[in-house]
Coordinates of C-alpha atoms and ligand atoms in Angstrom, one line a residue:
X1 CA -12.2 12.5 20.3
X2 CA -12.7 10.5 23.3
X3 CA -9.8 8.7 23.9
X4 CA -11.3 5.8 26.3
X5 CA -13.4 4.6 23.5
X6 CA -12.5 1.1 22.6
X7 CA -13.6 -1.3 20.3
X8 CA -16.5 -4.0 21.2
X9 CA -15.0 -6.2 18.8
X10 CA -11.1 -5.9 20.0
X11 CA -11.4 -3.7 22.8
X12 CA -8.1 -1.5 21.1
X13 CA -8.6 2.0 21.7
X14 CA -10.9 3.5 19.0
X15 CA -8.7 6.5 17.0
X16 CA -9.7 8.2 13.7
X17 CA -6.5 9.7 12.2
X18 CA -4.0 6.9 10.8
X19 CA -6.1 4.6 9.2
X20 CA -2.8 2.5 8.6
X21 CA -2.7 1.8 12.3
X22 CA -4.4 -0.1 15.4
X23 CA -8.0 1.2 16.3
X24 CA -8.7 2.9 13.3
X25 CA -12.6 4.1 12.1
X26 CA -13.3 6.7 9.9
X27 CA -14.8 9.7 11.5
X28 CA -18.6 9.7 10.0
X29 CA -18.5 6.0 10.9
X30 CA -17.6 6.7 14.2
X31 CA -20.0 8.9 14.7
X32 CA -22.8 6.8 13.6
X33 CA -21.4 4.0 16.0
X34 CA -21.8 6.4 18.8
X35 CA -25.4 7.2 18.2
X36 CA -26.2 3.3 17.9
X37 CA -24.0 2.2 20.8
X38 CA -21.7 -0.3 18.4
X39 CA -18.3 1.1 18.2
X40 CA -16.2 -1.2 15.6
X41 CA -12.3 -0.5 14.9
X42 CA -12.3 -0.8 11.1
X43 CA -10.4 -4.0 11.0
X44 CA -13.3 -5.8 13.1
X45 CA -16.2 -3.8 10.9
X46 CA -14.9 -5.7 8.0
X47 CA -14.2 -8.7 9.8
X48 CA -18.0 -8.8 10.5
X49 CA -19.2 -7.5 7.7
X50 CA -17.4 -8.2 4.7
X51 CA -15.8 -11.6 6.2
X52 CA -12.5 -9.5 5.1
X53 CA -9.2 -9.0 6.9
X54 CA -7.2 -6.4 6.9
X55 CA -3.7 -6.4 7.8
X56 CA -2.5 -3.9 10.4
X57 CA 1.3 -2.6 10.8
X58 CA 3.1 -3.1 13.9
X59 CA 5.8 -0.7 15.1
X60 CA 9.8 -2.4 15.2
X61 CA 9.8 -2.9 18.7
X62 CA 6.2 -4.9 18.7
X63 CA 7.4 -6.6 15.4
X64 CA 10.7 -7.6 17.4
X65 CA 8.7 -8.7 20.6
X66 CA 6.4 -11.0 18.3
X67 CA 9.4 -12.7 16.8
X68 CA 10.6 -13.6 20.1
X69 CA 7.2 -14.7 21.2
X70 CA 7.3 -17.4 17.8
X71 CA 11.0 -18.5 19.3
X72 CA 9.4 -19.8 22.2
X73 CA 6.3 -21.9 20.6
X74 CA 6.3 -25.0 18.9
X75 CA 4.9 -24.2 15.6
X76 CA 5.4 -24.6 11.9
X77 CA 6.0 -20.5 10.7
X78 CA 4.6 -19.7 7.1
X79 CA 6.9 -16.8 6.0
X80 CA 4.8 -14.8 3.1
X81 CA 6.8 -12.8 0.6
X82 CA 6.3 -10.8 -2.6
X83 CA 8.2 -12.5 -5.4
X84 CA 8.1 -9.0 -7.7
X85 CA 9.7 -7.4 -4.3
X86 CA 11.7 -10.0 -2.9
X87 CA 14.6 -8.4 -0.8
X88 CA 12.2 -5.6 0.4
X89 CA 9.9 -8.4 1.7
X90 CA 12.7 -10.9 3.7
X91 CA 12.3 -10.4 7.4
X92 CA 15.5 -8.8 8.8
X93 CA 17.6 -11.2 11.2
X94 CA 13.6 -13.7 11.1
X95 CA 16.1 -17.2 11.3
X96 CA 17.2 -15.6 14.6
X97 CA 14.1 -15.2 16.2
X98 CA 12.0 -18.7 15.0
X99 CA 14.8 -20.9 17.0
X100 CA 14.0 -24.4 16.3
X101 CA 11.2 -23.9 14.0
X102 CA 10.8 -25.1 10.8
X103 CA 10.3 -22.2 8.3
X104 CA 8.0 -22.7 5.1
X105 CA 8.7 -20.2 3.0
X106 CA 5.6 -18.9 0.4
X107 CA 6.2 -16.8 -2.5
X108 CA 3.3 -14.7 -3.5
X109 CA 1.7 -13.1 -6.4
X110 CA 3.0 -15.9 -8.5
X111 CA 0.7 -14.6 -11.5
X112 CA 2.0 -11.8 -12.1
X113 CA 5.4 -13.4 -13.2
X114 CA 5.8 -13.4 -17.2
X115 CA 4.9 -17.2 -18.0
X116 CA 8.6 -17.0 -19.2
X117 CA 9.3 -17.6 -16.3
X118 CA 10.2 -21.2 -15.2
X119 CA 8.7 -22.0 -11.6
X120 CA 11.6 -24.1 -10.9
X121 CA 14.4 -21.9 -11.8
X122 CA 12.0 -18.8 -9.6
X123 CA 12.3 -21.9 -6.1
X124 CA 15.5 -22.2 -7.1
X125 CA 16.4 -18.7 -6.8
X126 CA 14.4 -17.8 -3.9
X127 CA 16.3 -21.0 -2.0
X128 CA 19.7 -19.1 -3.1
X129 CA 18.7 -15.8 -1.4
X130 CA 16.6 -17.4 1.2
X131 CA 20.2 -19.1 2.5
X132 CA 21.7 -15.7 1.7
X133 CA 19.7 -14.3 4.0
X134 CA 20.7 -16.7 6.6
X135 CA 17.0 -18.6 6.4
X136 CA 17.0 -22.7 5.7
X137 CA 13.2 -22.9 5.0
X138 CA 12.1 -26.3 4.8
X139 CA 10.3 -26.0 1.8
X140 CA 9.9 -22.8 -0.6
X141 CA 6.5 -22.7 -2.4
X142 CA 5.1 -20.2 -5.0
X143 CA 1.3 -19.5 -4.6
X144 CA -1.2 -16.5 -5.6
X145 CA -3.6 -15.3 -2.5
X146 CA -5.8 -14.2 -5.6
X147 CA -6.7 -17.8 -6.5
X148 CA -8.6 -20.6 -4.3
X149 CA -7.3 -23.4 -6.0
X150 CA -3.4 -22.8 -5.3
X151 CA -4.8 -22.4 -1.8
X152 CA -5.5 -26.1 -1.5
X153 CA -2.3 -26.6 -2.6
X154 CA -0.6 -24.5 -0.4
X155 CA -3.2 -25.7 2.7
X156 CA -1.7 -29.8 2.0
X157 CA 1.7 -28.1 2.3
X158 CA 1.0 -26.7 5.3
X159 CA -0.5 -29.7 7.3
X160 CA 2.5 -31.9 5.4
X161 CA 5.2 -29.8 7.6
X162 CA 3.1 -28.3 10.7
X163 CA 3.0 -32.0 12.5
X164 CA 0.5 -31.5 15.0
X165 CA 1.6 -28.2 15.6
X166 CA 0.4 -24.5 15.6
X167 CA 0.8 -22.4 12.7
X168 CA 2.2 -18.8 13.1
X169 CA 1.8 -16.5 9.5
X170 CA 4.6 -14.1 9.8
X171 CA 4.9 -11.5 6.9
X172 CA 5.8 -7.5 6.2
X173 CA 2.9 -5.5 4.8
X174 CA 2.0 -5.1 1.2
X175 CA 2.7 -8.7 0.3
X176 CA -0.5 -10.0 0.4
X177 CA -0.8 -11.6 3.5
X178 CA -4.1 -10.7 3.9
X179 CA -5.7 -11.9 1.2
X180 CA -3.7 -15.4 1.2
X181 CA -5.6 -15.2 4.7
X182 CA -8.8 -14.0 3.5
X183 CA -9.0 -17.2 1.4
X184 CA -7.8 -19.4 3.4
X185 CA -10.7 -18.7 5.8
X186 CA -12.7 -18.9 2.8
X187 CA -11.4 -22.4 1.6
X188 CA -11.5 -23.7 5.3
X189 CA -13.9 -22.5 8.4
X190 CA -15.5 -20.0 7.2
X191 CA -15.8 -16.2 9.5
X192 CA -17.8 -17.5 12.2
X193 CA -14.9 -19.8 14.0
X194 CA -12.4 -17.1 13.7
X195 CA -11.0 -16.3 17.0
X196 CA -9.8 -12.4 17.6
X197 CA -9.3 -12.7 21.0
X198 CA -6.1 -12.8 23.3
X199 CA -3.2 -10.2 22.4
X200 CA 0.2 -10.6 21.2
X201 CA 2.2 -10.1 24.9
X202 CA 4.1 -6.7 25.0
X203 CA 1.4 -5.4 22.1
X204 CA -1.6 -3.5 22.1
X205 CA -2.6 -6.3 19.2
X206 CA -5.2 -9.4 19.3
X207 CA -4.7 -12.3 17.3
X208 CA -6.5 -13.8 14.7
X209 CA -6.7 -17.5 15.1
X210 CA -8.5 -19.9 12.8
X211 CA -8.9 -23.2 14.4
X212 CA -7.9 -26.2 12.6
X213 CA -9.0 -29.8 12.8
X214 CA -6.9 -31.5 16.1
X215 CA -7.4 -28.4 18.3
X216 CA -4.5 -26.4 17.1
X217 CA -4.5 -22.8 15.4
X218 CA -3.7 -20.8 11.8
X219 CA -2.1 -17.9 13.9
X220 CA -2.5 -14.6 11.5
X221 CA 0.2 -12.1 12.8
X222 CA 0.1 -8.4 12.0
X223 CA 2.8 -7.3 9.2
X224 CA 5.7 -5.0 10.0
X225 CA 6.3 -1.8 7.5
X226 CA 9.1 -2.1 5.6
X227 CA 10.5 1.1 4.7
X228 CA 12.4 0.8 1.6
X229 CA 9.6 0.2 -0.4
X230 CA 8.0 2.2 -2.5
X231 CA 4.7 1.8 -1.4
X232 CA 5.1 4.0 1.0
X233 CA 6.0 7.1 -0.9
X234 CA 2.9 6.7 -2.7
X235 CA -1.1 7.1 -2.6
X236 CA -3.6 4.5 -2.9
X237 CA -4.3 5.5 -6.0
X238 CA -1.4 4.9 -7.7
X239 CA -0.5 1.8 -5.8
X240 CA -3.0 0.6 -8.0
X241 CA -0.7 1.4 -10.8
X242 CA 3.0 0.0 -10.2
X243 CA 1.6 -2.9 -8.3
X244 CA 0.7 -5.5 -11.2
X245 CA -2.4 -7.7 -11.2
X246 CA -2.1 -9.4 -14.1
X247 CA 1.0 -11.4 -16.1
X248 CA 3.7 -8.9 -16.7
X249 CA 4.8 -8.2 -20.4
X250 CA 8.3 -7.5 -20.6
X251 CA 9.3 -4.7 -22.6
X252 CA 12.5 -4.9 -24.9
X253 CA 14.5 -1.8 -25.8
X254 CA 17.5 -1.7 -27.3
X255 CA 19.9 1.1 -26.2
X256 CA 22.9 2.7 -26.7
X257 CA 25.1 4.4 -24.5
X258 CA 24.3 7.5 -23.1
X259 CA 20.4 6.7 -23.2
X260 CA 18.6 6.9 -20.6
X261 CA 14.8 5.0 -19.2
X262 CA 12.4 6.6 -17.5
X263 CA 9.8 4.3 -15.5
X264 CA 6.2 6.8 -15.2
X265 CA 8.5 9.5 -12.6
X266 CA 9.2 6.7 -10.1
X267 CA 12.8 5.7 -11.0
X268 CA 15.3 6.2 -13.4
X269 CA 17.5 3.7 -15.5
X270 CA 20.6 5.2 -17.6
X271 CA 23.3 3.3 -19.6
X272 CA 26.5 4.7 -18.8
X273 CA 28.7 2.8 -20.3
X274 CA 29.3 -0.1 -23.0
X275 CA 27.8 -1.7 -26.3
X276 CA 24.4 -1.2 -27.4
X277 CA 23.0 -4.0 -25.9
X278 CA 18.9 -5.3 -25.2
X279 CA 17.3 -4.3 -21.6
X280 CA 14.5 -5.7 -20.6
X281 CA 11.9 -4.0 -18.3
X282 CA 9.8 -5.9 -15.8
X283 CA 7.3 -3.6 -14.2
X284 CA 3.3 -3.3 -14.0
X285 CA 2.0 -3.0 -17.6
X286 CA 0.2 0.3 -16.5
X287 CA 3.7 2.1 -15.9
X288 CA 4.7 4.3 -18.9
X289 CA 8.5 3.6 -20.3
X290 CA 10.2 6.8 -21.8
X291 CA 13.3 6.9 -23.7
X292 CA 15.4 9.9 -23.5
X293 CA 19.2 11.2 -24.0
X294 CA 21.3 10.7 -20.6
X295 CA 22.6 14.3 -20.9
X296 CA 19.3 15.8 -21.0
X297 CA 17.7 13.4 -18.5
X298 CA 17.7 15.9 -15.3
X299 CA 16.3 18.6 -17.6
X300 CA 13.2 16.0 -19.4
X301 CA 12.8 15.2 -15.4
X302 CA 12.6 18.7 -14.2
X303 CA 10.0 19.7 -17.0
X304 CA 8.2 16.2 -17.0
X305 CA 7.6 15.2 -13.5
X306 CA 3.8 14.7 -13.1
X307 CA 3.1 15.4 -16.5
X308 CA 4.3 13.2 -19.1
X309 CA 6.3 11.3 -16.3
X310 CA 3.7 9.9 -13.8
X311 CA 3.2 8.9 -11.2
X312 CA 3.5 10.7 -9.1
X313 CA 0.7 13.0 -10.2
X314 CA 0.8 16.7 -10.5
X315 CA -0.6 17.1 -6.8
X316 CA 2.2 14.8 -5.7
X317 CA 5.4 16.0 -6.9
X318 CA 5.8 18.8 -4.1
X319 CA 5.8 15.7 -1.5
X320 CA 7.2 13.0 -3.9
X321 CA 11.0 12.1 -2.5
X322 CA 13.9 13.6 -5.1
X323 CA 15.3 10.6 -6.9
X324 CA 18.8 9.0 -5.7
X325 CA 20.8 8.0 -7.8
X326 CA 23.0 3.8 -7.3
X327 CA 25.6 3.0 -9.7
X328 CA 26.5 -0.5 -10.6
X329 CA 29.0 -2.2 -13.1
X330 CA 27.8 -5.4 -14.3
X331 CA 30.2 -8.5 -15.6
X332 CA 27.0 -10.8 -16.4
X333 CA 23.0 -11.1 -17.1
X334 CA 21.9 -8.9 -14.0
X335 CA 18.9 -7.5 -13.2
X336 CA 18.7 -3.9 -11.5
X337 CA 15.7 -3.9 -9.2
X338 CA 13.4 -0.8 -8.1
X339 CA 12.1 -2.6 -4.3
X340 CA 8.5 -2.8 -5.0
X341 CA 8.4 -1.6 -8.4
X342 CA 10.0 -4.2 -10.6
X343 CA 13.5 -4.5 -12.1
X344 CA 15.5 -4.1 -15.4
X345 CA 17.3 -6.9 -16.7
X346 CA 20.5 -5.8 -18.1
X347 CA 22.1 -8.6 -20.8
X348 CA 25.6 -7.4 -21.5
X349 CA 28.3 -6.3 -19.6
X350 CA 27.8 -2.1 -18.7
X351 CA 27.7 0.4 -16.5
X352 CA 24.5 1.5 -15.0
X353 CA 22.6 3.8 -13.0
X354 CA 19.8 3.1 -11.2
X355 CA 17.8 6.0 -9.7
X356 CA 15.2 6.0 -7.4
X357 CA 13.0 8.1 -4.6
X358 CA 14.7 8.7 -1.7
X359 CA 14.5 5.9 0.9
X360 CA 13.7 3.4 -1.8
X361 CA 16.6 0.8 -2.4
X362 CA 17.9 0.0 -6.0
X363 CA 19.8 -3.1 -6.1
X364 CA 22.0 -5.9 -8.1
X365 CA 20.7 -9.3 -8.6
X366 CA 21.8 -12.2 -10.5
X367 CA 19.3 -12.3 -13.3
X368 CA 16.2 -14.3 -12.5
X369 CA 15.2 -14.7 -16.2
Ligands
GDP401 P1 -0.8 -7.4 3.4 O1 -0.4 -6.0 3.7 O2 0.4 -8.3 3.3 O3 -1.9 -7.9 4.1 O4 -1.2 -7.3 1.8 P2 -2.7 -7.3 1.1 O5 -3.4 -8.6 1.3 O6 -3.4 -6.1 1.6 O7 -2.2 -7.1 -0.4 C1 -1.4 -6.1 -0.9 C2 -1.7 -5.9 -2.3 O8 -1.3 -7.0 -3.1 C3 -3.2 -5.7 -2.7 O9 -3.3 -4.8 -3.7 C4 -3.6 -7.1 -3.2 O10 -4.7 -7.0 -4.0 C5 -2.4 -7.6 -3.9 N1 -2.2 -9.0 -3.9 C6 -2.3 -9.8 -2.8 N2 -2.1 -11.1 -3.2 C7 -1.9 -11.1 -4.5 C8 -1.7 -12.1 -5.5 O11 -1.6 -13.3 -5.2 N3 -1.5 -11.7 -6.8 C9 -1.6 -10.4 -7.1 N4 -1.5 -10.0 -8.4 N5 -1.8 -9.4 -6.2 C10 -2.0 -9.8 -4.9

């Protein structure tokens, strides 16, 4: 490949093996660019094309440098997060790096949340961690990127709190930032006054800016991976699987000690210890629940993995992480969650064991329902 070949839309180097990074065009499109002279990075193809955009992943250091960068603006920061994968979603140290600026914090993927689900108590409880975390956002919102009208909503909110002033979108990958962008440029501009010009300093990375009515900017800053989730131990394909897209159904099961839950081949949930008691599971309703004794659990995983117990899929298992296992005694209504693929709700007191893919965290909450 030629290495000096940039982008006319972005001018980033043009590079055709990580498809997850900067510069990135498929091969046979790259070639067809170089017998018509246009030479688009995938990100400003469907930018042009599709009025789409997609969200690229910065490395830690860039990600760091751009938080620094938002300390020294005046601005009003929108922090997007998943609701279904809270924790794996919360920027480390972020309160550090805004300074003085106000922090509205936007839960997303608010329709995938059993109606159950009271949106006061779900605030509530993000405000709890939020200040756990060490963030005082000025407002906490819930929203879905998937809808226009809670756009609006969210749109009023922002121009209540930004006071004249920029507006910086700050956000790991995977919780829909994108999209939540996407429509936002829908609901407001429209493609043709977005701006992907001038670079993040210290990062190979333009900026997408959509102008807003008094001369200042929507700022749309590239997400940083987080690692403990579990979307990255998985293909495409079966993202499409433990990521819901509609309402989640809760599934009741009533078990005894020594039984043990197994979540497709993802993760693992055994009752150790205590009275047979109700767990509830809260994961996409395409993921396949299976009961089985604890004592036999490694065996039915061995034997099952890929088959019965998917995803992963057969072709995945060789590179699918071993699972990990977390133990955790619980005194009240807890949940146990799997980052990024849900969480099991655990009524009574127990002992528990949470298992997981390697690099993926399983952790204790105070229930949310
Ligand atoms: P980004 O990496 O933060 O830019 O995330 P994307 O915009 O690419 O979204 C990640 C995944 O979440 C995609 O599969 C989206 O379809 C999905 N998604 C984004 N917003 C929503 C939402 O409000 N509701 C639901 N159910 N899914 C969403």
């Amino acid at each position: 490949m030629n290495e000096k070949l940039q982008c006319i839309g972005c001018g980033t180097v043009i590079q055709t093996t990580n498809s997850n990074e900067l510069g990135y065009t498929p091969k046979t499109v790259l070639e067809k660019g170089l017998e018509s002279g246009e030479v688009y990075c995938q990100r400003c193809f469907r930018l042009r094309h599709y009025n789409e955009i997609q969200d690229v992943s910065l490395s830690d250091d860039d990600f760091l440098r751009l938080l620094n960068e938002l300390g020294q603006k005046e601005a009003l920061i929108v922090n997007v997060v998943d609701i279904f994968d809270f924790s794996g979603s919360l920027i480390p140290s972020l309160h550090r790096f805004v300074g003085n600026n106000p922090i509205l914090l936007v839960g997303n993927k608010v329709d995938i949340l059993p109606k159950s689900l009271k949106k006061t108590k779900m605030v509530q409880w993000m405000k709890e961690r939020a200040y756990e975390a060490g963030l005082r956002p000025i407002e906490v919102l819930l929203t879905s990127a998937k809808k226009a009208n809670e756009m609006k909503i969210l749109l009023e909110k922002i121009e209540e709190h930004r006071k004249g002033r920029d507006v910086y979108i700050v956000g790991v990958t995977n919780v829909g930032k994108s999209t939540l962008i996407n429509q936002i440029i829908k609901n407001t501009v429209g493609i043709k006054e977005v701006i992907t010009t001038s670079q993040f300093p210290g990062t190979t990375l333009d900026k997408i800016e959509i102008p807003l009515e008094d001369g200042h900017y929507l700022i749309d800053t590239p997400g940083i991976i987080h690692r403990h989730q579990m979307a990255h131990y998985l293909e495409k394909k079966d993202l499409r699987i433990i990521a819901p897209s509609k309402e989640i159904k809760p599934k009741v099961y009533q078990l005894n000690e020594g039984q043990t839950l197994f979540l497709g081949g993802l993760a693992r949930f055994d009752f150790v210890k205590g009275h047979r008691s109700s767990f509830i599971a809260y994961v996409s309703n395409d993921i396949q629940l299976h009961r089985t004794k604890l004592e036999k659990a490694d065996d039915f995983y061995k034997k099952h993995k890929g088959g019965l117990l998917q995803p992963p899929r057969s072709d995945e298992i060789n590179i699918f992480p071993e699972l990990v296992r977390f133990e955790f005694s619980v005194k009240e209504k807890t949940d146990i969650v799997f980052a990024g693929l849900g969480w099991i709700t655990v009524t009574r007191p127990a002992v528990v064991s949470g298992w997981a893919p390697k690099g993926v965290h399983v952790l204790k909450r105070k229930a949310l329902v």
